[in-house]
C-alpha cells in the first residue's frame, strides 16, 4: 500500500532541514534543485506544544514542498526559546534535522518507542492530529518525527505533492492555509 503521493506507507515521507532564513532557503532549493512550490506555515509551536516534557514557548515557521515523491521541509526558528530546532542548531549547525514517518496510530507508535527506551523530545498538535519527535539513537544523523496518518494529513501532503507535479515555476511560495480543511 502507498500514499497518494507515491511513497509506501512504511517508508520515510520527509527529510527536514533547519535554515537561518526561510526565504533564502526556499530560493536555493528551487534555483538549484527545482523543488517547489513551497507551502509556508508562518507561525507554529508555542502554546500547546511540549519540549522535553515542559510547556513549549518556541515558535518557528516552516515550508513544505516535494521533489518527486519525497517531501522536503525547511524550518526557521523565530525566537531564542529552547526548542528541538534551536538546540540542534547550537549542537550541529544548520542543515539536516529529522526524517518523518506517518503512522496509522501515532500514540501506539510513541508508546512502542518509549518502551524501547526512546524519549519524546517534542509534541504538538497540527492540522489533522499530532506530531511527536523522538530520539533516533546515538548514531542517527537527526531525530524521527512521527506524524499521525489520517485523511487530513494525507490530504494536505497529497495537495502539496500535486502542486509540484508539472509545476511551471509560478507562485513559488504559497500559504499552507490554502490546503487546510475549512473549520
Coordinates of N, CA and C in Angstrom, one line a residue:
X1 N 0.8 -1.2 0.0 CA 0.0 0.0 0.0 C 0.9 1.2 0.0
X2 N 0.4 2.3 -0.6 CA 1.2 3.5 -0.6 C 0.3 4.8 -0.4
X3 N 1.0 5.9 -0.1 CA 0.4 7.2 0.0 C 0.0 7.6 -1.4
X4 N -1.0 8.5 -1.6 CA -1.4 9.0 -2.9 C -0.2 9.7 -3.6
X5 N 0.8 10.2 -2.8 CA 1.9 10.9 -3.4 C 3.1 9.9 -3.7
X6 N 2.8 8.6 -3.6 CA 3.8 7.6 -4.2 C 4.7 6.9 -3.2
X7 N 4.8 7.4 -2.0 CA 5.7 6.7 -1.0 C 4.9 5.5 -0.4
X8 N 5.6 4.3 -0.2 CA 5.0 3.2 0.5 C 4.6 3.7 1.9
X9 N 3.5 3.1 2.5 CA 3.1 3.6 3.8 C 4.1 3.3 4.9
X10 N 5.0 2.4 4.7 CA 6.0 2.2 5.8 C 7.3 2.9 5.5
X11 N 7.4 3.8 4.6 CA 8.6 4.5 4.2 C 8.7 5.9 4.8
X12 N 9.9 6.4 4.7 CA 10.1 7.8 5.1 C 9.3 8.6 4.1
X13 N 8.7 9.7 4.7 CA 7.9 10.6 3.8 C 8.5 11.9 3.7
X14 N 9.5 12.2 4.5 CA 10.0 13.6 4.6 C 11.4 13.7 5.1
X15 N 12.2 14.6 4.5 CA 13.5 15.0 5.1 C 13.4 16.4 5.4
X16 N 13.9 16.8 6.6 CA 13.7 18.2 7.1 C 15.0 18.8 7.5
X17 N 15.1 20.1 7.2 CA 16.4 20.9 7.4 C 16.1 22.2 8.1
X18 N 16.9 22.6 9.0 CA 16.8 23.9 9.6 C 17.6 24.9 8.8
X19 N 17.1 26.1 8.7 CA 17.8 27.1 7.9 C 17.7 28.5 8.7
X20 N 18.7 29.3 8.5 CA 18.7 30.6 9.2 C 17.7 31.6 8.6
X21 N 17.4 31.4 7.3 CA 16.5 32.3 6.6 C 15.6 31.5 5.7
X22 N 14.3 31.4 6.0 CA 13.4 30.5 5.2 C 13.3 30.9 3.8
X23 N 13.2 32.2 3.5 CA 13.1 32.7 2.2 C 14.3 32.4 1.3
X24 N 15.5 32.6 1.9 CA 16.7 32.2 1.2 C 16.8 30.7 1.0
X25 N 16.4 30.0 2.0 CA 16.4 28.5 1.9 C 15.5 28.0 0.8
X26 N 14.3 28.5 0.7 CA 13.4 28.1 -0.4 C 13.9 28.5 -1.7
X27 N 14.5 29.7 -1.8 CA 15.0 30.2 -3.1 C 16.2 29.3 -3.5
X28 N 17.0 28.8 -2.6 CA 18.1 27.9 -3.0 C 17.6 26.6 -3.5
X29 N 16.7 26.0 -2.7 CA 16.2 24.7 -3.1 C 15.5 24.7 -4.5
X30 N 14.8 25.8 -4.7 CA 14.1 26.0 -6.0 C 15.1 26.2 -7.2
X31 N 16.1 27.2 -7.0 CA 17.0 27.5 -8.0 C 18.0 26.4 -8.3
X32 N 18.5 25.7 -7.3 CA 19.5 24.7 -7.5 C 18.9 23.3 -7.8
X33 N 17.7 23.0 -7.3 CA 17.2 21.6 -7.4 C 15.8 21.5 -8.0
X34 N 15.2 22.7 -8.3 CA 13.9 22.7 -8.9 C 12.7 22.3 -8.0
X35 N 13.0 22.4 -6.7 CA 11.9 22.0 -5.7 C 10.9 23.1 -5.6
X36 N 9.7 22.8 -5.5 CA 8.6 23.8 -5.3 C 7.3 23.3 -6.0
X37 N 6.3 24.0 -5.8 CA 6.2 25.3 -5.0 C 6.2 24.9 -3.5
X38 N 6.5 25.9 -2.7 CA 6.6 25.8 -1.2 C 5.3 26.3 -0.6
X39 N 4.9 25.6 0.4 CA 3.7 25.9 1.2 C 4.2 26.3 2.6
X40 N 3.9 27.5 3.0 CA 4.5 28.1 4.2 C 3.5 28.2 5.3
X41 N 3.8 27.7 6.5 CA 3.1 27.9 7.7 C 3.9 29.0 8.5
X42 N 3.4 30.2 8.6 CA 4.1 31.3 9.1 C 4.5 31.2 10.6
X43 N 3.6 30.6 11.4 CA 3.9 30.5 12.8 C 3.3 29.2 13.4
X44 N 4.2 28.4 14.0 CA 3.8 27.1 14.6 C 4.6 27.0 15.9
X45 N 4.1 26.1 16.7 CA 4.8 25.8 18.0 C 4.1 26.7 19.1
X46 N 4.8 27.1 20.1 CA 4.3 28.0 21.1 C 3.3 27.2 22.0
X47 N 2.3 27.9 22.4 CA 1.3 27.4 23.3 C 0.7 26.1 22.8
X48 N 0.6 25.1 23.7 CA 0.1 23.8 23.4 C 1.1 22.8 23.0
X49 N 2.3 23.2 22.7 CA 3.4 22.3 22.4 C 4.1 21.9 23.7
X50 N 4.9 20.8 23.7 CA 5.8 20.5 24.8 C 7.2 20.2 24.2
X51 N 8.2 20.6 25.0 CA 9.5 20.3 24.7 C 10.2 19.7 25.9
X52 N 10.8 18.6 25.8 CA 11.4 17.8 26.9 C 10.4 17.7 28.1
X53 N 9.2 17.5 27.8 CA 8.2 17.3 28.8 C 7.6 18.6 29.5
X54 N 8.1 19.7 29.1 CA 7.7 21.0 29.6 C 6.9 21.8 28.6
X55 N 6.0 22.7 29.0 CA 5.3 23.5 28.1 C 6.3 24.3 27.1
X56 N 6.0 24.2 25.8 CA 6.8 24.8 24.9 C 6.5 26.3 24.6
X57 N 7.5 27.1 24.4 CA 7.2 28.5 24.1 C 7.8 28.9 22.8
X58 N 8.7 28.1 22.2 CA 9.4 28.5 21.0 C 8.4 28.5 19.8
X59 N 8.6 29.4 18.9 CA 7.8 29.5 17.7 C 8.8 29.4 16.5
X60 N 8.2 28.9 15.4 CA 9.0 28.7 14.2 C 8.1 28.8 13.0
X61 N 8.7 29.0 11.9 CA 8.0 29.0 10.6 C 8.6 27.8 9.8
X62 N 7.7 27.2 8.9 CA 8.2 26.1 8.1 C 7.6 26.2 6.7
X63 N 8.2 25.5 5.8 CA 7.8 25.4 4.5 C 7.9 23.9 4.0
X64 N 6.9 23.5 3.2 CA 6.8 22.1 2.7 C 6.8 22.2 1.2
X65 N 7.5 21.2 0.6 CA 7.5 21.1 -0.9 C 7.9 19.6 -1.2
X66 N 7.7 19.3 -2.5 CA 8.1 17.9 -2.9 C 9.1 18.0 -4.0
X67 N 10.0 17.0 -3.9 CA 10.9 16.7 -5.0 C 10.6 15.2 -5.4
X68 N 9.9 15.1 -6.6 CA 9.4 13.7 -6.9 C 8.4 13.3 -5.9
X69 N 8.7 12.1 -5.3 CA 7.7 11.6 -4.3 C 8.2 11.9 -2.8
X70 N 9.3 12.6 -2.7 CA 9.8 12.9 -1.3 C 9.5 14.3 -0.9
X71 N 8.9 14.5 0.3 CA 8.7 15.8 0.8 C 9.9 16.4 1.5
X72 N 10.1 17.7 1.3 CA 11.2 18.4 1.9 C 10.6 19.5 2.8
X73 N 11.1 19.6 4.0 CA 10.6 20.6 4.9 C 11.8 21.5 5.3
X74 N 11.6 22.8 5.3 CA 12.6 23.8 5.8 C 12.0 24.4 7.0
X75 N 12.8 24.6 8.1 CA 12.3 25.2 9.3 C 13.2 26.4 9.7
X76 N 12.6 27.5 10.1 CA 13.4 28.6 10.7 C 12.8 28.9 12.0
X77 N 13.7 29.0 13.1 CA 13.2 29.5 14.4 C 12.9 30.9 14.4
X78 N 12.0 31.4 15.2 CA 11.5 32.8 15.2 C 11.9 33.4 16.5
X79 N 12.6 32.7 17.4 CA 13.0 33.3 18.7 C 14.1 32.5 19.3
X80 N 14.6 32.9 20.5 CA 15.7 32.2 21.1 C 15.2 31.2 22.2
X81 N 13.9 30.9 22.3 CA 13.4 30.0 23.3 C 14.0 28.6 23.0
X82 N 14.2 27.8 24.1 CA 14.6 26.4 23.9 C 13.7 25.6 23.0
X83 N 14.2 24.9 22.0 CA 13.4 24.1 21.1 C 14.2 23.0 20.5
X84 N 13.6 22.0 19.9 CA 14.3 21.0 19.2 C 15.1 21.6 18.0
X85 N 14.7 22.7 17.4 CA 15.4 23.3 16.3 C 16.5 24.1 16.8
X86 N 16.3 25.0 17.8 CA 17.4 25.8 18.3 C 18.5 25.0 18.9
X87 N 18.1 24.0 19.7 CA 19.1 23.2 20.4 C 19.9 22.4 19.4
X88 N 19.3 21.8 18.3 CA 20.0 21.1 17.3 C 21.0 22.0 16.5
X89 N 20.5 23.2 16.2 CA 21.3 24.1 15.5 C 22.6 24.5 16.4
X90 N 22.4 24.7 17.7 CA 23.5 25.0 18.5 C 24.5 23.9 18.6
X91 N 24.0 22.6 18.5 CA 24.9 21.5 18.6 C 25.6 21.2 17.3
X92 N 24.9 21.3 16.2 CA 25.4 20.8 14.9 C 25.4 21.8 13.8
X93 N 24.8 23.0 14.0 CA 24.7 24.0 13.0 C 23.4 23.8 12.2
X94 N 23.2 24.6 11.2 CA 22.0 24.4 10.3 C 22.2 23.3 9.4
X95 N 21.1 22.7 8.9 CA 21.2 21.6 8.0 C 20.2 20.5 8.4
X96 N 20.6 19.3 8.0 CA 19.6 18.2 8.3 C 19.2 18.1 9.7
X97 N 17.9 17.9 9.9 CA 17.3 17.9 11.3 C 16.6 16.6 11.6
X98 N 15.7 16.2 10.7 CA 14.9 14.9 11.0 C 14.3 14.3 9.8
X99 N 13.9 13.1 10.0 CA 13.1 12.4 9.0 C 11.7 12.2 9.6
X100 N 10.7 12.1 8.7 CA 9.4 11.9 9.2 C 8.8 10.6 8.6
X101 N 8.0 10.0 9.5 CA 7.2 8.8 9.1 C 5.8 9.1 9.5
X102 N 4.9 8.7 8.7 CA 3.4 8.8 9.0 C 3.0 7.4 9.5
X103 N 2.4 7.4 10.6 CA 1.9 6.1 11.2 C 0.4 6.1 11.5
X104 N -0.3 5.0 11.3 CA -1.7 5.0 11.5 C -2.2 5.3 12.9
X105 N -1.4 4.9 13.9 CA -1.8 5.1 15.3 C -0.6 5.7 16.0
X106 N -0.4 7.0 16.0 CA 0.8 7.7 16.5 C 1.0 7.4 17.9
X107 N -0.1 7.4 18.7 CA 0.0 7.1 20.2 C 0.6 5.7 20.4
X108 N 0.2 4.7 19.7 CA 0.7 3.4 19.9 C 2.2 3.3 19.5
X109 N 2.5 4.0 18.4 CA 3.9 4.0 18.0 C 4.8 4.7 19.0
X110 N 4.4 5.8 19.5 CA 5.1 6.5 20.6 C 5.3 5.6 21.8
X111 N 4.2 5.0 22.2 CA 4.3 4.1 23.4 C 5.3 2.9 23.1
X112 N 5.3 2.4 21.9 CA 6.2 1.3 21.5 C 7.7 1.8 21.6
X113 N 7.9 3.0 21.1 CA 9.3 3.6 21.1 C 9.7 3.9 22.5
X114 N 8.8 4.4 23.3 CA 9.2 4.7 24.7 C 9.5 3.4 25.5
X115 N 8.7 2.4 25.2 CA 9.0 1.1 25.9 C 10.4 0.5 25.5
X116 N 10.9 0.9 24.3 CA 12.2 0.5 23.8 C 13.3 1.4 24.3
X117 N 12.9 2.5 25.1 CA 13.9 3.4 25.7 C 14.1 4.7 25.0
X118 N 13.3 5.0 24.0 CA 13.4 6.3 23.3 C 12.6 7.3 24.1
X119 N 13.0 8.6 24.0 CA 12.3 9.7 24.7 C 11.6 10.5 23.7
X120 N 10.4 11.0 24.1 CA 9.7 12.0 23.3 C 10.4 13.4 23.6
X121 N 10.9 14.0 22.6 CA 11.6 15.3 22.7 C 10.6 16.5 22.5
X122 N 9.7 16.3 21.6 CA 8.7 17.4 21.3 C 7.4 16.8 20.9
X123 N 6.3 17.5 21.2 CA 5.0 17.1 20.8 C 4.2 18.4 20.5
X124 N 3.4 18.3 19.5 CA 2.5 19.4 19.1 C 1.3 18.9 18.4
X125 N 0.2 19.7 18.5 CA -1.0 19.4 17.7 C -0.8 20.2 16.4
X126 N -1.2 19.6 15.3 CA -1.1 20.2 14.0 C -2.4 19.9 13.2
X127 N -2.7 20.6 12.2 CA -3.9 20.3 11.4 C -4.0 18.8 11.1
X128 N -5.0 18.1 11.5 CA -5.1 16.7 11.3 C -4.7 15.8 12.4
X129 N -4.1 16.3 13.4 CA -3.7 15.4 14.5 C -2.5 15.9 15.3
X130 N -1.6 15.0 15.6 CA -0.5 15.3 16.5 C 0.8 14.8 15.8
X131 N 1.9 15.5 16.2 CA 3.3 15.1 15.8 C 4.1 14.9 17.1
X132 N 5.0 13.9 17.0 CA 5.9 13.6 18.1 C 7.3 13.5 17.5
X133 N 8.3 14.2 18.1 CA 9.7 14.0 17.7 C 10.3 13.1 18.8
X134 N 10.9 12.0 18.4 CA 11.5 11.0 19.3 C 13.0 10.9 18.9
X135 N 13.8 10.5 20.0 CA 15.2 10.2 19.8 C 15.3 9.1 18.8
X136 N 16.4 9.2 18.0 CA 16.6 8.1 16.9 C 17.8 7.3 17.2
X137 N 18.5 7.6 18.3 CA 19.7 6.8 18.7 C 21.0 7.6 18.5
X138 N 22.0 7.1 19.2 CA 23.3 7.8 19.2 C 23.9 8.0 17.8
X139 N 23.7 7.0 17.0 CA 24.4 7.0 15.6 C 23.5 7.7 14.6
X140 N 22.3 8.1 14.9 CA 21.4 8.8 14.0 C 21.9 10.2 13.6
X141 N 21.6 10.6 12.4 CA 22.0 11.9 12.0 C 21.0 13.0 12.5
X142 N 19.9 12.6 13.0 CA 18.9 13.5 13.5 C 17.8 12.8 14.2
X143 N 16.7 13.4 14.3 CA 15.5 12.8 15.0 C 14.5 12.2 14.1
X144 N 13.5 11.5 14.7 CA 12.4 11.0 13.9 C 11.2 11.7 14.3
X145 N 10.5 12.2 13.3 CA 9.1 12.8 13.5 C 8.1 11.8 13.2
X146 N 7.2 11.5 14.1 CA 6.1 10.6 13.9 C 4.8 11.5 13.7
X147 N 4.2 11.3 12.5 CA 3.1 12.1 12.1 C 1.9 11.2 12.0
X148 N 0.7 11.7 12.5 CA -0.5 10.9 12.5 C -1.0 10.7 11.1
X149 N -1.1 9.5 10.6 CA -1.6 9.2 9.3 C -3.1 9.1 9.3
X150 N -3.7 10.1 8.7 CA -5.2 10.1 8.6 C -5.6 10.9 7.4
X151 N -6.9 11.0 7.2 CA -7.4 11.6 6.0 C -6.9 13.1 5.8
X152 N -6.9 13.8 6.9 CA -6.5 15.2 6.8 C -5.0 15.3 6.5
X153 N -4.1 14.6 7.2 CA -2.7 14.7 6.8 C -2.4 14.2 5.4
X154 N -3.0 13.1 5.0 CA -2.9 12.6 3.7 C -3.3 13.7 2.7
X155 N -4.5 14.3 3.0 CA -5.0 15.3 2.0 C -4.0 16.5 1.9
X156 N -3.5 17.0 3.0 CA -2.5 18.1 2.9 C -1.3 17.7 2.2
X157 N -0.7 16.6 2.6 CA 0.6 16.2 1.9 C 0.4 15.9 0.4
X158 N -0.8 15.3 0.1 CA -1.0 15.0 -1.3 C -1.3 16.2 -2.1
X159 N -1.9 17.2 -1.5 CA -2.1 18.5 -2.2 C -0.8 19.2 -2.5
X160 N 0.1 19.2 -1.5 CA 1.5 19.8 -1.7 C 2.2 19.0 -2.9
X161 N 2.1 17.7 -2.9 CA 2.7 16.9 -4.0 C 2.1 17.3 -5.3
X162 N 0.7 17.3 -5.4 CA 0.1 17.5 -6.7 C 0.5 18.9 -7.2
X163 N 0.7 19.9 -6.3 CA 1.1 21.2 -6.8 C 2.5 21.1 -7.5
X164 N 3.3 20.1 -7.0 CA 4.7 20.0 -7.6 C 4.7 19.3 -8.9
X165 N 3.7 18.5 -9.2 CA 3.7 17.7 -10.5 C 3.5 18.7 -11.6
X166 N 4.5 18.7 -12.6 CA 4.4 19.6 -13.7 C 4.4 21.1 -13.3
X167 N 4.9 21.4 -12.2 CA 4.9 22.8 -11.7 C 5.7 23.7 -12.7
X168 N 5.1 24.8 -13.1 CA 5.8 25.7 -14.1 C 6.6 26.8 -13.5
X169 N 6.8 26.8 -12.2 CA 7.6 27.9 -11.6 C 6.7 29.0 -11.1
X170 N 5.5 29.1 -11.4 CA 4.6 30.2 -11.0 C 4.3 30.0 -9.5
X171 N 4.1 31.2 -8.8 CA 3.8 31.2 -7.4 C 4.7 30.2 -6.6
X172 N 5.9 30.5 -6.6 CA 6.9 29.6 -5.9 C 6.6 29.4 -4.4
X173 N 6.0 30.5 -3.8 CA 5.7 30.4 -2.3 C 4.3 30.7 -2.2
X174 N 3.6 29.7 -1.4 CA 2.2 29.8 -1.2 C 1.9 29.6 0.3
X175 N 0.7 30.0 0.7 CA 0.3 29.9 2.1 C -0.3 28.5 2.3
X176 N 0.3 27.8 3.3 CA -0.2 26.4 3.7 C -1.7 26.4 4.0
X177 N -2.2 27.5 4.5 CA -3.7 27.6 4.8 C -4.5 27.4 3.6
X178 N -4.0 27.5 2.4 CA -4.8 27.2 1.1 C -5.2 25.8 1.1
X179 N -4.4 24.9 1.8 CA -4.7 23.5 1.7 C -5.4 22.9 2.9
X180 N -5.6 23.7 4.0 CA -6.2 23.2 5.2 C -7.7 23.1 5.1
X181 N -8.3 22.1 5.7 CA -9.8 22.0 5.7 C -10.4 23.2 6.4
X182 N -11.5 23.6 5.8 CA -12.2 24.8 6.4 C -12.9 24.3 7.7
X183 N -12.8 25.0 8.8 CA -13.5 24.6 10.0 C -14.6 25.5 10.3

